[in-house]
Amino acid sequence: MAPAPKLPIVYVRGYAGNTAGIDKVVTDPFYGFNEGSTHIRIGADDAPSFYQFESPLLRLHLDEGYQIIVDGGQELYLATHPRIPPDSIWIHRFYDASATTWGAHPHEFRLETAAEDLLRLIETIKEKSGAPQVHLVAHSMGGLVCRCLIQKILPDLGRDPAEVVGKFFTYGTPHGGIAFDVGHGVLERLRDLTGVNGADIFGPRRMYEYLTPKTLTDPDGPPVSWDPRAMPPEQPLAFPRNRVFCLIGTDPTDYEVAYGLSAATVGPRSDGLVQIDNAYVPGAHQSYVHRSHSGRYGLVNSEEGYQNLRRFLFGDLRVEAALVGAHLPPRGDTAWQAEVRLSVRGLQIVTHERTSAQWCPIQLQNADGGLGGGADGETCLPLVDTFLHSGLRAENSDTLRYALHLRILSLQRHDGLLSFNDHLEQTADFDDILIVDVGAGPAAGPDFVAGPDPAAGPEPSTAPTRSTAPALSATWNSTITGPISDYRPDGRSALGDENPAPDLWVNHIRLPATAAPILGDDARIRLTVTPWD
């Protein structure tokens, strides 16, 4: 099948604060999407190793062929050119009208107005590019502007947001608002009451106003059960959550260094401004990376953020890994946690990372004291949900290689408090790495079935075309002799397809025997692969 044509990308930046902050923002031609970084926290002797990340703007240009069109200003270019290329990047400059540096009378920023202006920009881009949709990429508050468009503006117009927006990616967006770890809610109430610098947009009442369609709005304000993070699938004209990706930052310290007391008030389980639990839409794709909200080690100007963005927008396979069939030992005095890291061969960063040291391990027990259940009644704990880009395979390799690092840790409790009498800090009860190689196919089992080939002509056949399912192999690092880089998969590690359904590939990989005393004899890693458009 021919690759799908690329859609225009519209970037929507985050909150700028007061007038001085807005005036500073508007001096940047690309509202920060062009900011890169020249440090990464790896290297010998505890010294940072120099690493240059050019910026997501430039990397999309270099890696994916996107055009950066300005010529005196993007708004001017759109006004004076009847046609624009679809593979282009556009900046929603919604703060320009609120700046004092243009010599005009500035308008007070209003989030709903920014969302309405975003729709006008999208319509112009669609009309002049011929593209059916655009991708939205947003940082921080910019994600709330996009959600206002998706959840309120378009439904109020009776329009399906899925016909306007292709995919929606957020960096550190406060989907659940901004809360503080100190003050017992006093700071939030003071912010929402005074609306200082428009910061009440991060409180529940204002969020309810700009995220709820008129027909569903309660005049008394948000119901007690209302969750600002939710993009309810049952609402009319709801945007599919599987087309939303939330990048979650877990490093509060670098943001504190750059911006003062933010991390001290928000708390350590955050990116310095947005708490981890508020940084995602339930049901959407998620990735955790050890980056701060912004600054020198921020989310947008990071390789971690870019690699997740690129694979979500342009990847061709979606892979889910889950721990299934596990049963924890019946010890009421023990709490169990899982740590997960996902590494990709050829990258100097980890694309997904949930660890205790970064305040975001996976808690293995649910409210009933056991692991959650899957659709088939078997215990199921999601570990990783990621995207593969077959075009990124190294020239000297016939496979894409991914490493899923899984650690299981236990914490002893006594009378409701943690007990450290027999504790070994940061020492895992189980620790191994699943090495997964993804080839070009074919795998055992049926091929993937895809829709009609758009390259077949103006009257394509209604019969589905067949695309080759990927060939996968997997093995645990504990069984590999020598360096992982020297390992080459053989027939013994090949994985067959256990599910005959089209567009679906499934295989269960048993955990090493060393995990059995902790997770039981039936514990497996379930890999699920589906085509990703």
Tab-separated table of C-alpha atoms in Angstrom, residues 122-450:
chain	number	residue	atom	x	y	z
A	122	ILE	CA	-7.430	25.184	10.345
A	123	GLU	CA	-10.167	25.923	7.803
A	124	THR	CA	-7.819	28.170	5.833
A	125	ILE	CA	-5.058	25.547	5.905
A	126	LYS	CA	-7.444	22.797	4.797
A	127	GLU	CA	-8.883	24.892	1.979
A	128	LYS	CA	-5.501	25.919	0.569
A	129	SER	CA	-3.703	22.588	1.064
A	130	GLY	CA	-6.508	20.256	0.054
A	131	ALA	CA	-5.833	18.216	3.191
A	132	PRO	CA	-8.930	16.660	4.817
A	133	GLN	CA	-7.630	17.258	8.364
A	134	VAL	CA	-4.718	18.665	10.341
A	135	HIS	CA	-2.662	17.229	13.192
A	136	LEU	CA	-2.678	19.290	16.392
A	137	VAL	CA	0.498	19.396	18.507
A	138	ALA	CA	0.248	21.355	21.736
A	139	HIS	CA	2.275	22.240	24.803
A	140	SER	CA	0.726	22.824	28.235
A	141	MET	CA	-2.289	25.180	28.029
A	142	GLY	CA	-2.225	24.817	24.240
A	143	GLY	CA	-3.687	21.360	24.716
A	144	LEU	CA	-6.649	22.907	26.540
A	145	VAL	CA	-7.175	25.329	23.649
A	146	CYS	CA	-7.276	22.304	21.326
A	147	ARG	CA	-9.642	20.409	23.619
A	148	CYS	CA	-11.948	23.447	23.748
A	149	LEU	CA	-12.092	23.307	19.958
A	150	ILE	CA	-12.617	19.524	19.907
A	151	GLN	CA	-15.042	19.190	22.810
A	152	LYS	CA	-17.017	22.462	22.681
A	153	ILE	CA	-16.563	24.709	19.639
A	154	LEU	CA	-17.007	22.054	16.939
A	155	PRO	CA	-19.835	20.115	18.677
A	156	ASP	CA	-21.688	23.401	19.275
A	157	LEU	CA	-21.503	23.931	15.503
A	158	GLY	CA	-22.803	20.411	14.920
A	159	ARG	CA	-19.492	19.333	13.399
A	160	ASP	CA	-17.594	16.106	13.970
A	161	PRO	CA	-14.103	16.980	15.311
A	162	ALA	CA	-12.717	13.759	13.798
A	163	GLU	CA	-13.379	15.285	10.369
A	164	VAL	CA	-11.247	18.315	11.257
A	165	VAL	CA	-8.425	16.876	13.388
A	166	GLY	CA	-6.379	13.830	12.407
A	167	LYS	CA	-4.304	13.205	15.541
A	168	PHE	CA	-3.815	15.231	18.715
A	169	PHE	CA	-0.512	15.187	20.659
A	170	THR	CA	0.055	17.026	23.952
A	171	TYR	CA	3.267	17.856	25.818
A	172	GLY	CA	2.641	18.318	29.550
A	173	THR	CA	-0.926	19.575	29.153
A	174	PRO	CA	-2.774	20.031	32.492
A	175	HIS	CA	-5.757	17.977	31.316
A	176	GLY	CA	-6.949	17.761	34.907
A	177	GLY	CA	-6.065	21.357	35.747
A	178	ILE	CA	-3.257	22.580	37.993
A	179	ALA	CA	-3.335	21.707	41.666
A	180	PHE	CA	-0.881	22.396	44.479
A	181	ASP	CA	0.623	20.071	47.042
A	182	VAL	CA	0.452	22.695	49.787
A	183	GLY	CA	-2.247	24.926	51.256
A	184	HIS	CA	-5.076	22.344	51.376
A	185	GLY	CA	-6.801	23.931	48.368
A	186	VAL	CA	-6.433	27.545	49.536
A	187	LEU	CA	-4.077	28.477	46.692
A	188	GLU	CA	-6.406	26.987	44.087
A	189	ARG	CA	-9.440	28.803	45.490
A	190	LEU	CA	-7.540	32.090	45.613
A	191	ARG	CA	-6.382	31.643	42.007
A	192	ASP	CA	-9.879	30.793	40.764
A	193	LEU	CA	-11.479	33.638	42.723
A	194	THR	CA	-9.109	36.385	41.575
A	195	GLY	CA	-8.341	35.024	38.098
A	196	VAL	CA	-4.865	36.573	38.363
A	197	ASN	CA	-3.250	36.722	34.897
A	198	GLY	CA	-6.071	34.511	33.620
A	199	ALA	CA	-4.789	31.510	35.601
A	200	ASP	CA	-8.345	30.532	36.589
A	201	ILE	CA	-8.448	28.619	33.279
A	202	PHE	CA	-6.682	25.838	35.206
A	203	GLY	CA	-9.479	25.574	37.780
A	204	PRO	CA	-12.498	23.247	37.531
A	205	ARG	CA	-15.232	25.878	37.002
A	206	ARG	CA	-13.557	27.578	34.030
A	207	MET	CA	-12.461	24.225	32.602
A	208	TYR	CA	-16.042	23.012	32.768
A	209	GLU	CA	-17.152	26.128	30.854
A	210	TYR	CA	-14.774	25.720	27.930
A	211	LEU	CA	-14.753	21.890	27.743
A	212	THR	CA	-18.511	21.244	27.836
A	213	PRO	CA	-20.871	21.672	24.867
A	214	LYS	CA	-23.737	24.110	25.425
A	215	THR	CA	-26.353	21.379	25.262
A	216	LEU	CA	-24.672	19.475	28.118
A	217	THR	CA	-23.722	22.428	30.343
A	218	ASP	CA	-25.216	22.545	33.842
A	219	PRO	CA	-25.870	26.219	34.793
A	220	ASP	CA	-24.921	25.391	38.389
A	221	GLY	CA	-21.417	24.444	37.349
A	222	PRO	CA	-19.563	21.139	37.160
A	223	PRO	CA	-21.199	18.126	38.819
A	224	VAL	CA	-19.300	16.550	41.706
A	225	SER	CA	-18.347	13.571	39.543
A	226	TRP	CA	-17.090	15.686	36.622
A	227	ASP	CA	-13.495	14.898	35.584
A	228	PRO	CA	-11.824	17.656	33.536
A	229	ARG	CA	-9.410	15.115	32.061
A	230	ALA	CA	-12.187	13.150	30.389
A	231	MET	CA	-13.015	13.207	26.699
A	232	PRO	CA	-16.240	11.189	27.114
A	233	PRO	CA	-16.634	8.714	24.245
A	234	GLU	CA	-20.389	8.483	24.792
A	235	GLN	CA	-21.024	12.161	24.060
A	236	PRO	CA	-22.359	13.071	20.610
A	237	LEU	CA	-19.584	14.041	18.160
A	238	ALA	CA	-16.886	12.751	20.525
A	239	PHE	CA	-13.284	12.693	19.281
A	240	PRO	CA	-11.733	9.178	19.351
A	241	ARG	CA	-9.383	8.885	22.322
A	242	ASN	CA	-7.154	6.449	20.414
A	243	ARG	CA	-6.147	9.443	18.282
A	244	VAL	CA	-4.893	11.341	21.350
A	245	PHE	CA	-1.372	11.005	22.808
A	246	CYS	CA	-0.313	12.542	26.133
A	247	LEU	CA	3.380	12.978	26.925
A	248	ILE	CA	3.824	13.139	30.701
A	249	GLY	CA	6.865	14.731	32.341
A	250	THR	CA	8.244	13.345	35.610
A	251	ASP	CA	11.157	15.679	36.427
A	252	PRO	CA	10.147	18.618	38.674
A	253	THR	CA	13.659	19.723	39.628
A	254	ASP	CA	14.808	21.276	36.354
A	255	TYR	CA	11.628	23.335	36.106
A	256	GLU	CA	12.184	24.582	39.632
A	257	VAL	CA	15.700	25.674	38.737
A	258	ALA	CA	14.385	27.627	35.770
A	259	TYR	CA	11.220	29.107	37.205
A	260	GLY	CA	11.510	29.400	40.974
A	261	LEU	CA	9.034	27.954	43.429
A	262	SER	CA	6.681	26.114	41.107
A	263	ALA	CA	7.832	22.580	41.947
A	264	ALA	CA	7.798	23.354	45.663
A	265	THR	CA	4.085	24.170	45.516
A	266	VAL	CA	2.992	21.604	42.926
A	267	GLY	CA	4.893	18.738	44.560
A	268	PRO	CA	7.500	16.192	43.483
A	269	ARG	CA	5.130	13.908	41.586
A	270	SER	CA	4.968	16.324	38.665
A	271	ASP	CA	6.915	17.927	35.842
A	272	GLY	CA	7.383	21.005	38.034
A	273	LEU	CA	4.043	22.559	37.075
A	274	VAL	CA	1.597	19.799	36.153
A	275	GLN	CA	1.048	16.848	38.460
A	276	ILE	CA	1.440	13.446	36.818
A	277	ASP	CA	-2.158	12.435	37.508
A	278	ASN	CA	-3.427	15.590	35.769
A	279	ALA	CA	-1.256	15.285	32.650
A	280	TYR	CA	-3.259	12.766	30.639
A	281	VAL	CA	-6.663	11.981	29.181
A	282	PRO	CA	-7.974	8.635	30.492
A	283	GLY	CA	-8.155	6.176	27.620
A	284	ALA	CA	-5.610	8.056	25.480
A	285	HIS	CA	-2.104	6.856	24.613
A	286	GLN	CA	0.476	7.864	27.211
A	287	SER	CA	4.222	7.973	27.619
A	288	TYR	CA	6.200	9.000	30.707
A	289	VAL	CA	9.584	10.679	30.225
A	290	HIS	CA	11.969	12.189	32.762
A	291	ARG	CA	11.716	15.766	31.545
A	292	SER	CA	10.388	18.951	33.102
A	293	HIS	CA	7.493	21.127	31.981
A	294	SER	CA	9.760	23.528	30.088
A	295	GLY	CA	13.196	25.117	30.330
A	296	ARG	CA	16.586	23.664	29.416
A	297	TYR	CA	15.404	20.106	30.029
A	298	GLY	CA	11.798	20.644	28.987
A	299	LEU	CA	9.389	18.305	27.229
A	300	VAL	CA	9.026	20.142	23.910
A	301	ASN	CA	12.743	20.676	23.334
A	302	SER	CA	13.631	17.049	24.087
A	303	GLU	CA	14.545	14.051	21.968
A	304	GLU	CA	12.215	11.970	24.145
A	305	GLY	CA	9.252	14.142	23.223
A	306	TYR	CA	10.115	14.236	19.538
A	307	GLN	CA	10.582	10.486	19.148
A	308	ASN	CA	7.187	9.819	20.713
A	309	LEU	CA	5.611	12.521	18.537
A	310	ARG	CA	7.168	11.180	15.333
A	311	ARG	CA	6.123	7.597	15.929
A	312	PHE	CA	2.578	8.576	16.911
A	313	LEU	CA	2.061	10.788	13.845
A	314	PHE	CA	3.872	8.696	11.232
A	315	GLY	CA	4.308	5.168	12.618
A	316	ASP	CA	2.674	2.198	10.919
A	317	LEU	CA	2.304	-0.290	13.792
A	318	ARG	CA	0.901	0.016	17.285
A	319	VAL	CA	2.302	-2.334	19.930
A	320	GLU	CA	0.826	-2.964	23.362
A	321	ALA	CA	2.602	-4.942	26.066
A	322	ALA	CA	0.700	-6.157	29.117
A	323	LEU	CA	1.453	-8.421	32.049
A	324	VAL	CA	-1.263	-11.101	32.069
A	325	GLY	CA	-2.002	-14.174	34.173
A	326	ALA	CA	0.002	-12.917	37.143
A	327	HIS	CA	-0.928	-13.703	40.728
A	328	LEU	CA	0.844	-11.977	43.605
A	329	PRO	CA	1.737	-13.871	46.765
A	330	PRO	CA	-1.014	-13.557	49.411
A	331	ARG	CA	0.902	-11.262	51.742
A	332	GLY	CA	-1.214	-8.577	53.299
A	333	ASP	CA	1.851	-6.797	54.666
A	334	THR	CA	3.489	-6.301	51.254
A	335	ALA	CA	2.927	-3.687	48.556
A	336	TRP	CA	4.103	-4.562	45.045
A	337	GLN	CA	5.238	-2.178	42.326
A	338	ALA	CA	6.415	-2.581	38.736
A	339	GLU	CA	8.978	-0.408	36.979
A	340	VAL	CA	9.063	-0.250	33.180
A	341	ARG	CA	11.445	1.273	30.655
A	342	LEU	CA	11.201	1.123	26.879
A	343	SER	CA	14.389	1.598	24.871
A	344	VAL	CA	14.825	1.688	21.095
A	345	ARG	CA	18.005	0.608	19.343
A	346	GLY	CA	19.839	3.605	17.929
A	347	LEU	CA	18.379	6.219	20.300
A	348	GLN	CA	20.305	7.765	23.183
A	349	ILE	CA	17.144	8.244	25.200
A	350	VAL	CA	14.432	6.143	26.837
A	351	THR	CA	11.066	6.676	25.144
A	352	HIS	CA	8.947	5.576	28.126
A	353	GLU	CA	10.005	5.334	31.754
A	354	ARG	CA	8.007	4.639	34.913
A	355	THR	CA	10.153	4.162	38.007
A	356	SER	CA	9.908	4.615	41.762
A	357	ALA	CA	12.768	7.109	41.749
A	358	GLN	CA	10.726	9.284	39.390
A	359	TRP	CA	7.516	9.001	41.443
A	360	CYS	CA	5.582	7.025	38.849
A	361	PRO	CA	5.894	3.236	39.302
A	362	ILE	CA	2.975	1.034	38.330
A	363	GLN	CA	1.100	-0.033	41.457
A	364	LEU	CA	0.330	-3.716	41.041
A	365	GLN	CA	-2.525	-3.950	43.533
A	366	ASN	CA	-5.940	-2.547	42.800
A	367	ALA	CA	-8.540	-1.661	45.430
A	368	ASP	CA	-9.214	-5.364	45.991
A	369	GLY	CA	-5.563	-6.108	46.638
A	370	GLY	CA	-4.948	-7.877	43.315
A	371	LEU	CA	-4.095	-7.109	39.709
A	372	GLY	CA	-6.799	-5.745	37.429
A	373	GLY	CA	-8.805	-8.050	35.216
A	374	GLY	CA	-8.864	-8.182	31.439
A	375	ALA	CA	-11.788	-8.681	29.083
A	376	ASP	CA	-11.317	-12.450	29.241
A	377	GLY	CA	-11.362	-12.505	33.039
A	378	GLU	CA	-7.610	-13.077	33.298
A	379	THR	CA	-5.500	-10.614	35.259
A	380	CYS	CA	-4.144	-7.923	32.974
A	381	LEU	CA	-1.819	-5.032	33.756
A	382	PRO	CA	-0.948	-2.689	30.825
A	383	LEU	CA	2.781	-1.919	30.716
A	384	VAL	CA	3.557	-0.094	27.461
A	385	ASP	CA	1.552	1.298	24.560
A	386	THR	CA	3.844	2.488	21.772
A	387	PHE	CA	4.161	2.959	18.009
A	388	LEU	CA	6.675	1.569	15.544
A	389	HIS	CA	7.940	3.312	12.440
A	390	SER	CA	9.216	0.685	9.989
A	391	GLY	CA	10.930	3.385	7.957
A	392	LEU	CA	13.346	4.008	10.839
A	393	ARG	CA	15.080	0.626	10.583
A	394	ALA	CA	18.849	1.056	10.471
A	395	GLU	CA	20.451	0.454	7.078
A	396	ASN	CA	22.670	-2.307	8.451
A	397	SER	CA	19.840	-4.082	10.246
A	398	ASP	CA	16.880	-6.110	9.052
A	399	THR	CA	14.888	-5.569	12.247
A	400	LEU	CA	13.697	-2.870	14.586
A	401	ARG	CA	14.867	-3.713	18.109
A	402	TYR	CA	13.091	-2.659	21.274
A	403	ALA	CA	13.945	-3.486	24.870
A	404	LEU	CA	11.240	-3.688	27.537
A	405	HIS	CA	12.873	-3.527	30.958
A	406	LEU	CA	10.611	-4.936	33.686
A	407	ARG	CA	11.363	-4.799	37.407
A	408	ILE	CA	9.116	-5.978	40.252
A	409	LEU	CA	9.724	-4.492	43.707
A	410	SER	CA	8.169	-5.162	47.096
A	411	LEU	CA	7.649	-2.826	50.032
A	412	GLN	CA	7.043	-4.274	53.482
A	413	ARG	CA	4.441	-2.707	55.736
A	414	HIS	CA	3.890	-2.954	59.473
A	415	ASP	CA	0.847	-1.442	61.161
A	416	GLY	CA	0.137	0.579	58.020
A	417	LEU	CA	3.668	2.051	57.835
A	418	LEU	CA	6.576	1.070	55.613
A	419	SER	CA	9.040	-1.220	57.346
A	420	PHE	CA	12.724	-1.093	56.422
A	421	ASN	CA	14.060	-3.801	58.745
A	422	ASP	CA	14.577	-6.271	55.898
A	423	HIS	CA	14.623	-3.786	53.008
A	424	LEU	CA	17.214	-3.366	50.244
A	425	GLU	CA	16.622	0.009	48.625
A	426	GLN	CA	16.250	0.046	44.805
A	427	THR	CA	16.792	-3.715	44.682
A	428	ALA	CA	14.220	-5.547	42.591
A	429	ASP	CA	12.713	-8.927	43.433
A	430	PHE	CA	12.553	-9.597	39.667
A	431	ASP	CA	14.612	-7.807	37.036
A	432	ASP	CA	14.887	-8.765	33.371
A	433	ILE	CA	14.691	-7.260	29.881
A	434	LEU	CA	12.551	-8.542	27.033
A	435	ILE	CA	14.387	-8.025	23.736
A	436	VAL	CA	11.899	-7.731	20.861
A	437	ASP	CA	12.918	-7.712	17.202
A	438	VAL	CA	10.395	-6.589	14.616
A	439	GLY	CA	11.083	-7.551	11.027
A	440	ALA	CA	9.335	-6.800	7.784
A	441	GLY	CA	7.331	-10.064	7.878
A	442	PRO	CA	5.769	-12.353	7.204
A	443	ALA	CA	4.865	-13.671	10.640
A	444	ALA	CA	3.190	-16.966	11.323
A	445	GLY	CA	-0.561	-16.681	10.941
A	446	PRO	CA	-2.798	-14.548	8.710
A	447	ASP	CA	-1.758	-11.309	7.072
A	448	PHE	CA	-3.078	-7.990	8.271
A	449	VAL	CA	-6.080	-6.864	6.262
A	450	ALA	CA	-6.157	-3.217	5.300
